Short mmCIF file of C-alpha atoms in Angstrom, two decimals:
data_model
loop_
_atom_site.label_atom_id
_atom_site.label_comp_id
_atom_site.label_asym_id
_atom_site.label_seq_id
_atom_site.Cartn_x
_atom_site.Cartn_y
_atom_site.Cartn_z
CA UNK A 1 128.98 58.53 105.00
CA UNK A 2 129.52 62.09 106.50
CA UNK A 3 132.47 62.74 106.25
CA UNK A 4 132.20 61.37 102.05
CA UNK A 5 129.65 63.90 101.41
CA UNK A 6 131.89 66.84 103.14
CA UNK A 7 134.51 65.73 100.88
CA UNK A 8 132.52 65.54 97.50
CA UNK A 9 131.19 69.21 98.73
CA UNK A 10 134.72 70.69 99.31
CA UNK A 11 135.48 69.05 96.11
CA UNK A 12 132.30 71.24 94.16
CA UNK A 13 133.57 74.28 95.96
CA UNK A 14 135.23 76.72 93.13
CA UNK A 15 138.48 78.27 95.07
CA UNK A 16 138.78 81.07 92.69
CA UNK A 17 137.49 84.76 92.99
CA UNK A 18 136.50 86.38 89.65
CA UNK A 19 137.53 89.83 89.01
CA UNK A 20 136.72 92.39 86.22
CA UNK A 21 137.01 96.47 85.98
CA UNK A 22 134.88 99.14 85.01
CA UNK A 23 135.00 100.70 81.51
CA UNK A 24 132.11 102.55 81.59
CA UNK A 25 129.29 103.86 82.66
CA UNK A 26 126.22 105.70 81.31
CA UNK A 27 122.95 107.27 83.21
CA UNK A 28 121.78 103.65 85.40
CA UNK A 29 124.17 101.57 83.81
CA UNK A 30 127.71 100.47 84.91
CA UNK A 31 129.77 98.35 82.21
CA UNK A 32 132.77 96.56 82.99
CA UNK A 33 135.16 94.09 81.45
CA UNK A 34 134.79 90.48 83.07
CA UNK A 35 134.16 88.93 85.22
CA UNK A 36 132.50 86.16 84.80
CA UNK A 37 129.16 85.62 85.24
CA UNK A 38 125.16 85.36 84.90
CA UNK A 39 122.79 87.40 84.72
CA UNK A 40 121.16 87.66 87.99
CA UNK A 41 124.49 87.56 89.82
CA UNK A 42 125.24 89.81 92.81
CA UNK A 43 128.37 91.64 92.42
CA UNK A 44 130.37 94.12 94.39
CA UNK A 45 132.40 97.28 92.81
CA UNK A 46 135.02 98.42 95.31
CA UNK A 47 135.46 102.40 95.00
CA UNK A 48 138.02 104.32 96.35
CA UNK A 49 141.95 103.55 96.58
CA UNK A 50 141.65 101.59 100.01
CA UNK A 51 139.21 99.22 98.09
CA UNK A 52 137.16 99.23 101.67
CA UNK A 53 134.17 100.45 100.06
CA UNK A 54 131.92 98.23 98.25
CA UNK A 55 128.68 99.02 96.34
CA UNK A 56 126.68 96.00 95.53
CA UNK A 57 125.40 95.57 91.84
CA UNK A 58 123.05 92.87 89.42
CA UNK A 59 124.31 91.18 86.30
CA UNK A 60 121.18 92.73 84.36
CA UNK A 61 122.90 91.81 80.64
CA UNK A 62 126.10 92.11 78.39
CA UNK A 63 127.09 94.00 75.50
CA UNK A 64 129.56 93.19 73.20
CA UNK A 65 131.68 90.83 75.72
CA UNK A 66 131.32 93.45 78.38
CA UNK A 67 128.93 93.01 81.70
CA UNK A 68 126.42 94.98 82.11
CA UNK A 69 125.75 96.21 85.61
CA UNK A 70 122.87 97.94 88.03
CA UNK A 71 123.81 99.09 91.28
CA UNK A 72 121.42 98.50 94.21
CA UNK A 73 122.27 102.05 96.28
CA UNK A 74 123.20 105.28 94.75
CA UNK A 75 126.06 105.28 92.17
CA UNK A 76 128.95 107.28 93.99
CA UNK A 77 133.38 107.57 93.80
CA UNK A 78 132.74 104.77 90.64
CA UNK A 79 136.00 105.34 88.29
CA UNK A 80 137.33 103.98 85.36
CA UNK A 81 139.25 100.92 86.65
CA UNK A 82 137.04 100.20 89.39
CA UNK A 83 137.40 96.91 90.83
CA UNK A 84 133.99 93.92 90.14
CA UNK A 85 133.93 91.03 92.29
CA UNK A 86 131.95 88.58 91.20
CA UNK A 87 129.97 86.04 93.75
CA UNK A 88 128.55 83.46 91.38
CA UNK A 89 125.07 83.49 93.27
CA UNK A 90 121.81 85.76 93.31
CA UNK A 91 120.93 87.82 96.02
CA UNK A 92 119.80 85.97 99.03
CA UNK A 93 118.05 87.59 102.56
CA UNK A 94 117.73 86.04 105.53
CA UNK A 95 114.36 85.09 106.95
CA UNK A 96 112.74 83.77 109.63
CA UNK A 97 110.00 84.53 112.91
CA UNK A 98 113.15 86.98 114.27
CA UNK A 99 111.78 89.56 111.42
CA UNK A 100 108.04 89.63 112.37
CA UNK A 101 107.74 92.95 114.01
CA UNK A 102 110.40 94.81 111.81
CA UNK A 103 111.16 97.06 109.25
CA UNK A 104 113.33 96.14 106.55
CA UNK A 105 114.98 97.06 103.56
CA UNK A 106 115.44 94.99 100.09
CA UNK A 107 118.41 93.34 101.66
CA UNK A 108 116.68 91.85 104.71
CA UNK A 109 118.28 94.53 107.00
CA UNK A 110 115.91 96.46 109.24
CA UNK A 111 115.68 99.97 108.68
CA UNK A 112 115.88 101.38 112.71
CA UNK A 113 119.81 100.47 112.83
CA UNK A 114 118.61 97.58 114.61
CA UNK A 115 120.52 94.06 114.34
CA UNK A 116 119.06 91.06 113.15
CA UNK A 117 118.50 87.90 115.74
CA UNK A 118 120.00 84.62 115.65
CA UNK A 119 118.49 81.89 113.38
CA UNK A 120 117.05 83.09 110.67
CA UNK A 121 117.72 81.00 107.26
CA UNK A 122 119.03 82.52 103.86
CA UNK A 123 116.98 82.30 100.42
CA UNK A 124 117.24 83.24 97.68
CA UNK A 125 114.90 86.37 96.49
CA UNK A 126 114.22 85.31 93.08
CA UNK A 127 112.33 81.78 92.99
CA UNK A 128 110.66 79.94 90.63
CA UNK A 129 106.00 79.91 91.16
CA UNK A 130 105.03 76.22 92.11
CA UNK A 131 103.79 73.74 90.02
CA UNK A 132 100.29 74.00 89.06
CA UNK A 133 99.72 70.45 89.44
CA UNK A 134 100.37 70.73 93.48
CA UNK A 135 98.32 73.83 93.48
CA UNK A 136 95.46 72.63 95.98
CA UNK A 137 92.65 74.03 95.13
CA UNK A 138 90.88 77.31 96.79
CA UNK A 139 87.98 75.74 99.23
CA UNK A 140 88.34 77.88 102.57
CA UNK A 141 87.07 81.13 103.21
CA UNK A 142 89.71 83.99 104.93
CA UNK A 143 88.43 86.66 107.47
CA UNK A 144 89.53 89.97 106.15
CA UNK A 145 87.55 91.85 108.80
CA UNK A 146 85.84 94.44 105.86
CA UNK A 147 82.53 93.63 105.90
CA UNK A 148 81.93 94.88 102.23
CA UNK A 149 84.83 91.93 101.15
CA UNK A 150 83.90 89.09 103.57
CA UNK A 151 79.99 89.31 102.28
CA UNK A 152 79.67 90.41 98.75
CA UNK A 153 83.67 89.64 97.72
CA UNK A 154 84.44 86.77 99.98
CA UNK A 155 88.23 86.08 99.44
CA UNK A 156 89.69 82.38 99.84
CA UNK A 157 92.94 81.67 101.31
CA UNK A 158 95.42 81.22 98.69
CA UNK A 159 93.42 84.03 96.47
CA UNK A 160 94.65 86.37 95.08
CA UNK A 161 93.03 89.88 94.52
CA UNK A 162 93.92 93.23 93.08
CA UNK A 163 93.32 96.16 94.52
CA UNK A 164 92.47 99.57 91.62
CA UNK A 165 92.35 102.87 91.99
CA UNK A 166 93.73 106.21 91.76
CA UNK A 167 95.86 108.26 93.88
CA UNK A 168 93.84 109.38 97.34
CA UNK A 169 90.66 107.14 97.02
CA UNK A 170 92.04 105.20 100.02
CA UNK A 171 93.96 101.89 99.52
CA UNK A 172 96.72 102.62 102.57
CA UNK A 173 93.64 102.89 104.75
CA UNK A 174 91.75 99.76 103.54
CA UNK A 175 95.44 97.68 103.18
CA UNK A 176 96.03 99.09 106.92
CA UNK A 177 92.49 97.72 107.95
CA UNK A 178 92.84 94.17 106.66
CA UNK A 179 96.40 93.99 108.43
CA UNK A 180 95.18 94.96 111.71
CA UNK A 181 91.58 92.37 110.83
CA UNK A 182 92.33 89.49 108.92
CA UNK A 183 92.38 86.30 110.71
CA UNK A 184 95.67 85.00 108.76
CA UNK A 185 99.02 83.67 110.89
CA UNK A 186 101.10 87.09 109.93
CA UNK A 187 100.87 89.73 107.21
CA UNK A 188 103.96 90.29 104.77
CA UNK A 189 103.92 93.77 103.72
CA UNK A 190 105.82 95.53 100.61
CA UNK A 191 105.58 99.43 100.45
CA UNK A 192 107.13 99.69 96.76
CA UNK A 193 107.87 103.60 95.72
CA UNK A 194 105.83 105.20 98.35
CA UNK A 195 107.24 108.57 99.50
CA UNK A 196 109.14 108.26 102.91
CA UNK A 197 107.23 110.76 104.90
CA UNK A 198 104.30 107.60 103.94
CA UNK A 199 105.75 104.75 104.87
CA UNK A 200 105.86 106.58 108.63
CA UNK A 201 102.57 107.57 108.65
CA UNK A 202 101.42 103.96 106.98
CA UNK A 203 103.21 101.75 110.01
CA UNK A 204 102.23 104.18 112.92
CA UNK A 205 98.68 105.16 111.98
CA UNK A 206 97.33 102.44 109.25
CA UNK A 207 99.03 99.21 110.53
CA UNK A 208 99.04 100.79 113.78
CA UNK A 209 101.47 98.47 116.84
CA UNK A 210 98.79 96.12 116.93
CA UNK A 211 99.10 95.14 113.16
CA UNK A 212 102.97 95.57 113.46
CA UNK A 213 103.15 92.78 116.14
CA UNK A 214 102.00 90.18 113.10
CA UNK A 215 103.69 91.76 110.77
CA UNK A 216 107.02 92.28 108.09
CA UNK A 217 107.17 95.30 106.49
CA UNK A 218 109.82 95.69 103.54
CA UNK A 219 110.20 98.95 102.01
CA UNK A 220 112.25 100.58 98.75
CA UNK A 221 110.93 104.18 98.89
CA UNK A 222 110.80 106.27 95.46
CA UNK A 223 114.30 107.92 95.53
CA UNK A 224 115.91 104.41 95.96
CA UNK A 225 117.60 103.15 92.41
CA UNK A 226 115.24 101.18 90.47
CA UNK A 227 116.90 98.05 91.15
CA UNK A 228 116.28 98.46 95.03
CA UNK A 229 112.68 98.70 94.16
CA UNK A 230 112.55 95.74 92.21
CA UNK A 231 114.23 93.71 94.41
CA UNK A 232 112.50 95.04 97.13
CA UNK A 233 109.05 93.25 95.69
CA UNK A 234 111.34 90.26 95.01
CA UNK A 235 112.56 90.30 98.55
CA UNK A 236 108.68 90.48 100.13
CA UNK A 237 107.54 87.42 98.17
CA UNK A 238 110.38 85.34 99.37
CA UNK A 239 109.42 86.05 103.03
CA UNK A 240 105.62 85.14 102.38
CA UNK A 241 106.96 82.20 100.36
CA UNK A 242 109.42 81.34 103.50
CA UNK A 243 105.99 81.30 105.91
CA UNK A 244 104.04 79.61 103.33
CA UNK A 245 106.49 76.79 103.41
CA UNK A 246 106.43 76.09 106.91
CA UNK A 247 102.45 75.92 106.72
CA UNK A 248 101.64 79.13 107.46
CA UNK A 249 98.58 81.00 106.40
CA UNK A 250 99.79 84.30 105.02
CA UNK A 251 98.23 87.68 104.15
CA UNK A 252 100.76 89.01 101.93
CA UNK A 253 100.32 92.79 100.36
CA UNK A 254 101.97 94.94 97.75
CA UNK A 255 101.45 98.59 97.34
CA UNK A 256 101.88 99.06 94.26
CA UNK A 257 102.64 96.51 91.46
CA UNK A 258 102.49 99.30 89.58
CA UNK A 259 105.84 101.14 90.56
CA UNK A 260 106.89 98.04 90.86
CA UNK A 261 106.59 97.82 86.67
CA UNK A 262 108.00 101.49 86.67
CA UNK A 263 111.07 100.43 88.21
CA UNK A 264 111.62 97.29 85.42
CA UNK A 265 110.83 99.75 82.92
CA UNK A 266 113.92 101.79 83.85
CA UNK A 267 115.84 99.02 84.67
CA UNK A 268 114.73 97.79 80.42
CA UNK A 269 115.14 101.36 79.47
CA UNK A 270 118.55 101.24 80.38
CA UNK A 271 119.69 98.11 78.98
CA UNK A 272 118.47 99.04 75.35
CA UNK A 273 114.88 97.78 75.17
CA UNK A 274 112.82 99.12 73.22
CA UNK A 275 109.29 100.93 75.02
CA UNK A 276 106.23 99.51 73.56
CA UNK A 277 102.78 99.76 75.44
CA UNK A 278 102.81 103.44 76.48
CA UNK A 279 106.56 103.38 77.34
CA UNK A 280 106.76 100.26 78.85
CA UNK A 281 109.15 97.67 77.68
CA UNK A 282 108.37 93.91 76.77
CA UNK A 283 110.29 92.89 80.35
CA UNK A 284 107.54 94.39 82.29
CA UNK A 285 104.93 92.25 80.85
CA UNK A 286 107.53 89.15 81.50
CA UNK A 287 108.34 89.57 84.86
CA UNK A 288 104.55 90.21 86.07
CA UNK A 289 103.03 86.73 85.75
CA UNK A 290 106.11 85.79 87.19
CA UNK A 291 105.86 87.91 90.36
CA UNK A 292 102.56 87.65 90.97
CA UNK A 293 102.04 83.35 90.50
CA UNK A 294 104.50 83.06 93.06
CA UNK A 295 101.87 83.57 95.41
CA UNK A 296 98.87 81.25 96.17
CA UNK A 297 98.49 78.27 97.39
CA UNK A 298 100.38 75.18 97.65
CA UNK A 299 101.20 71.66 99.01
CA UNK A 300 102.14 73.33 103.07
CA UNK A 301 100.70 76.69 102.83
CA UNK A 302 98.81 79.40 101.42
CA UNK A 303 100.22 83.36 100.80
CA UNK A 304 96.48 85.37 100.24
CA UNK A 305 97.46 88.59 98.20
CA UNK A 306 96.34 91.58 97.51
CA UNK A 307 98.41 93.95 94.97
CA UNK A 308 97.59 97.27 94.97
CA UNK A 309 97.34 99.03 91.59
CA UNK A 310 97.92 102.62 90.96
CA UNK A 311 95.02 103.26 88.35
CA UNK A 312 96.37 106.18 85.81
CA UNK A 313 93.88 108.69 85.61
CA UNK A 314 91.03 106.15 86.74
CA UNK A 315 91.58 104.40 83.37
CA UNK A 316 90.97 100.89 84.26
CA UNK A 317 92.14 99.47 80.88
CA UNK A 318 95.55 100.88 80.34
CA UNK A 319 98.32 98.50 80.06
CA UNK A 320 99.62 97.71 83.83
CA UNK A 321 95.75 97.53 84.99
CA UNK A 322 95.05 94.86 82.15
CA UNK A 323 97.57 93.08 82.74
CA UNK A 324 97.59 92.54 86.40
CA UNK A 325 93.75 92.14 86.07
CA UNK A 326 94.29 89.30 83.51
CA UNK A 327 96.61 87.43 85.68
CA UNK A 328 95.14 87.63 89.64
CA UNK A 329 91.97 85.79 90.90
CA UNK A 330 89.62 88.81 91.15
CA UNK A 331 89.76 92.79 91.84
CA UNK A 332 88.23 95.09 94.08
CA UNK A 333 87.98 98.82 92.55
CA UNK A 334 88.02 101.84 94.43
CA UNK A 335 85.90 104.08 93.03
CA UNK A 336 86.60 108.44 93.32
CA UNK A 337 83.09 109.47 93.21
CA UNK A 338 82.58 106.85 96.05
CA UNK A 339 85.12 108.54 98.08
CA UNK A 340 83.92 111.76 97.06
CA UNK A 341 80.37 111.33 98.78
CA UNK A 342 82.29 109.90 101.91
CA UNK A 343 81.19 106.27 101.61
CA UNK A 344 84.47 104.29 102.95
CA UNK A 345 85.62 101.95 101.91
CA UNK A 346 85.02 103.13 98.82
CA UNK A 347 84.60 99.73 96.75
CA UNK A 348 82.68 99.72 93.64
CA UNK A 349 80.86 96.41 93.99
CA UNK A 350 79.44 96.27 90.98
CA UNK A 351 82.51 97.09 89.25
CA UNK A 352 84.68 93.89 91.85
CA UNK A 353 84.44 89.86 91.43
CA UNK A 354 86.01 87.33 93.08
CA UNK A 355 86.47 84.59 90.86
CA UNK A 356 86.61 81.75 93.71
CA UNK A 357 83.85 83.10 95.69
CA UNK A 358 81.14 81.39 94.40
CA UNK A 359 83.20 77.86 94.79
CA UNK A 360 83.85 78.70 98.80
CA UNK A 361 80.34 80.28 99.83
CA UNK A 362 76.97 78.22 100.54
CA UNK A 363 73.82 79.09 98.29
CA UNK A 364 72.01 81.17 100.84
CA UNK A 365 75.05 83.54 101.17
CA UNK A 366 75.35 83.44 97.29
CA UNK A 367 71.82 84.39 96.94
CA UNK A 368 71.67 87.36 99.27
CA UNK A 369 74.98 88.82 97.69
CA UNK A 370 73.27 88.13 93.66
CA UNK A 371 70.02 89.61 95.13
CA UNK A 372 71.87 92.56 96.76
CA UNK A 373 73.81 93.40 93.69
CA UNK A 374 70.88 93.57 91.66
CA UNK A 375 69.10 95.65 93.63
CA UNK A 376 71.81 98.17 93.56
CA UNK A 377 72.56 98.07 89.94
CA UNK A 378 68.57 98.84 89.49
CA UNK A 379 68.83 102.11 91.31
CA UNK A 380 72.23 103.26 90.24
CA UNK A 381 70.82 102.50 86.32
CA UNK A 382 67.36 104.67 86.97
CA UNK A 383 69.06 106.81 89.43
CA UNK A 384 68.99 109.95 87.16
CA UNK A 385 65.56 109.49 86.69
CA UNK A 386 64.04 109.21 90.02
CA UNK A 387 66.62 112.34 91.08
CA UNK A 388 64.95 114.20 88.82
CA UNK A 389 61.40 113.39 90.15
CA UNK A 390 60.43 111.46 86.18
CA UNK A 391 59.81 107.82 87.95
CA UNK A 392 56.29 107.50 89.34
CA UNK A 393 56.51 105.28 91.88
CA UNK A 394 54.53 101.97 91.29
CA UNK A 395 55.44 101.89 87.93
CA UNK A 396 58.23 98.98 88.23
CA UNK A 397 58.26 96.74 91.15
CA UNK A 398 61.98 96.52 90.61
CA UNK A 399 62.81 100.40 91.03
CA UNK A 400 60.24 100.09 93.53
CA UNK A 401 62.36 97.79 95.87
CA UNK A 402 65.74 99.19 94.40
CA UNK A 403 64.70 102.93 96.26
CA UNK A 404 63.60 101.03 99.44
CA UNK A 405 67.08 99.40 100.17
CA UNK A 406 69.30 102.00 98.73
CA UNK A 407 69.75 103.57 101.98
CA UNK A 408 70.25 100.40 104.20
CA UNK A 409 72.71 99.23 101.04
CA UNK A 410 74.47 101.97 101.64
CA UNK A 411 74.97 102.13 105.03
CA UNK A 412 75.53 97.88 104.58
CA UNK A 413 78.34 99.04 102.78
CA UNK A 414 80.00 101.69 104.72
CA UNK A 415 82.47 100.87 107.55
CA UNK A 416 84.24 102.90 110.45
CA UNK A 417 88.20 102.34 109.53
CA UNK A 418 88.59 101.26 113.47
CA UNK A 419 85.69 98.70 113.17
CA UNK A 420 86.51 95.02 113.07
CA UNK A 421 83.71 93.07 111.13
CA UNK A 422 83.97 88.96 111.87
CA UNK A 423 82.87 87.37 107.95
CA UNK A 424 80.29 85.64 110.22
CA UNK A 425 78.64 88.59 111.60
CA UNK A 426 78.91 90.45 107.54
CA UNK A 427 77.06 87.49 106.01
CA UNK A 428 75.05 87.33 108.77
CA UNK A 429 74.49 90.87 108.58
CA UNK A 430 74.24 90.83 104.72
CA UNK A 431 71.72 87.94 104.98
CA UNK A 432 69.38 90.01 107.28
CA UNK A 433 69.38 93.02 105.14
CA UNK A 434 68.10 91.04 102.20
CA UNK A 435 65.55 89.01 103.75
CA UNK A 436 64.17 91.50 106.65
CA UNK A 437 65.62 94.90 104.93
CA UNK A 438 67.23 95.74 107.90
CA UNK A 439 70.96 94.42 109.51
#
């Protein structure tokens, strides 16, 4: 029975390699006549007379019977005539528990020269979300080890949560804590289009080598092609979706979904889309859902995400933010003036939700979060007036209580970034503060 199925598989095998040439090629894109192929197909280009040199390239479209190209690395010694190889498959990584610890690139290879161990299985980057019908549902809470999250945000395993803000109100430091905190098997990590002297500073003083001993860290930094940095996002959910499968718990995180729709907007640019919403093409808002569904639960495992969002000029409603907001299971937003009066983390809670909270979290905990938010949104809303010395106190038994548990609220909310927070002790905390106003 063996050996029949190793001759039907030799029989499938196609013993033919497909060649084509470049004609041309203009800004990102590389054209080329043959060979034959799909889009999504890894090719190589061969440069240089000795044909030694190869750079590898995606089947992105064609044009007029030609292939349309995109290299992965930096487009160098490409000629007229230049030899395509195709390899009639996507691009696949290798993956397994030899990467946790390391540093890697969009191809899988880690980025300290060092080699790979024995082992590890190849998949395919791009893969299809699971079906919605083996979805399990969201009924278990996940330790994130912020005490602001785990009591008034409580995430579930299998959740997944955006992360808004602008540039410098802190989400490195608060993705950084959560790594090093959350009670999940291993993190997954994708630093999309951060700036290299970041990434550094991210793994040694954020993550820290505590949070690097649980974790894989895949990087495209911002002068890599666009390509790189798409694939790179590609390549970090197949590694959380690797773990998943083998019935892992996974905290995977992205920082930021939105270069990561930068980088498809060149890549659509180039091709000949037209830009729509504020420059960006129709691809973007195609390949997000399908990004970001991947994630979640399902029939082994669960990957718990949270996708950072670069917030242009702290508008919460332009296109990327809407989108991403539309599609994920809640969002925490980081608010500037927050950060500017040195409360850290700097999470607007009356501006955050988690949708599944409410289905994971017993009344009592429910009750002191509804009654806390209240109470907050009742000072913040008369806040100019009792600055200004107009409220008399007595006057509302509301305001009254509201400027009685501001300060404790406040300092509920505020956390040391080296602190570590069990969700017992925050609900536990957050249910003391309500009931006693004190924690």
């Amino acid at each position: 029975m063996r050996a029949l199925e190793l001759i039907h598989s030799i029989d499938l095998l196609d013993p033919y390699k497909r060649y084509g040439k470049v004609s041309r090629v203009v800004g990102l894109m590389i054209e080329s006549k043959g060979p034959e192929s799909s889009i999504g197909d890894l090719c190589y280009i061969y440069t240089g007379t000795n044909l030694k040199t190869k750079i590898p390239a995606e089947v992105v479209g064609f044009k007029d019977e030609n292939v349309l190209l995109m290299p992965y690395l930096q487009v160098t010694h490409i000629s007229p005539g230049s030899i395509v190889e195709a390899t009639d498959e996507p691009l696949k990584v290798k993956v397994g528990t030899g990467l946790i610890g390391k540093v890697i690139d969009a191809f899988g290879q880690p980025l300290d020269d060092s080699s790979l161990s024995k082992g590890l299985t190849s998949v395919p980057t791009d893969q299809s979300p699971p079906n919605p019908m083996k979805r399990p549902p969201i009924h278990e809470k996940i330790e994130v080890g912020v005490r602001v999250i785990d009591s008034l945000l409580t995430v579930g395993k299998g959740q997944r949560v955006g992360i808004f803000a602008g540039s410098g109100v802190g989400k490195s430091t608060l993705m950084g804590m959560i790594a090093r905190n959350t009670n999940a098997d291993l993190n997954v990590i994708a630093l999309i289009g951060e700036r290299g002297r970041e990434v550094r500073e991210f793994i040694d003083r954020d993550l820290g080598p505590e949070g690097l001993k649980r974790s894989i860290v895949i990087v495209a930094t911002s002068d890599q092609p666009a390509l790189m940095r798409m694939k790179a996002a590609y390549t970090a959910t197949a590694v959380a979706e690797y773990f998943r499968d083998k019935g892992s718990n996974v905290m995977f995180m992205m920082d930021s979904v939105t270069r990561v729709a930068m980088a498809q907007r060149e890549i659509g640019l180039a091709v000949g889309e037209p830009p729509t919403t504020k420059g960006y093409t129709p691809s973007v808002f195609a390949i997000l859902p399908k990004l970001l569904e991947r994630t979640g639960t399902n029939e082994q495992g669960t990957i718990t995400a949270f996708y950072t969002v670069l917030v242009d000029g702290d508008d919460l409603n332009e296109p990327i933010s809407d989108t991403v907001r539309g599609i994920l299971d809640g969002h925490i937003v980081l608010d500037r003036q927050l950060a500017n009066k040195g409360q850290f983390p700097a999470i607007n809670v009356l501006k955050s939700i988690s949708r599944v909270m409410n289905h994971i979290i017993d009344p009592g905990h429910q009750a002191s979060a509804t009654k806390l938010r209240d109470l907050l949104s009742t000072y913040l809303n008369s806040e100019d007036l009792i600055n200004i010395g107009a409220y008399k106190r007595g006057s509302s038994r509301e305001i009254d209580d509201a400027i009685k548990f501001y300060p404790k609220i406040i300092s509920f909310l505020k956390q040391n970034v080296e602190d570590k927070v069990s969700i017992e002790k925050s609900i536990e905390s957050l249910t003391l503060l309500m009931e006693k106003g004190d924690f």
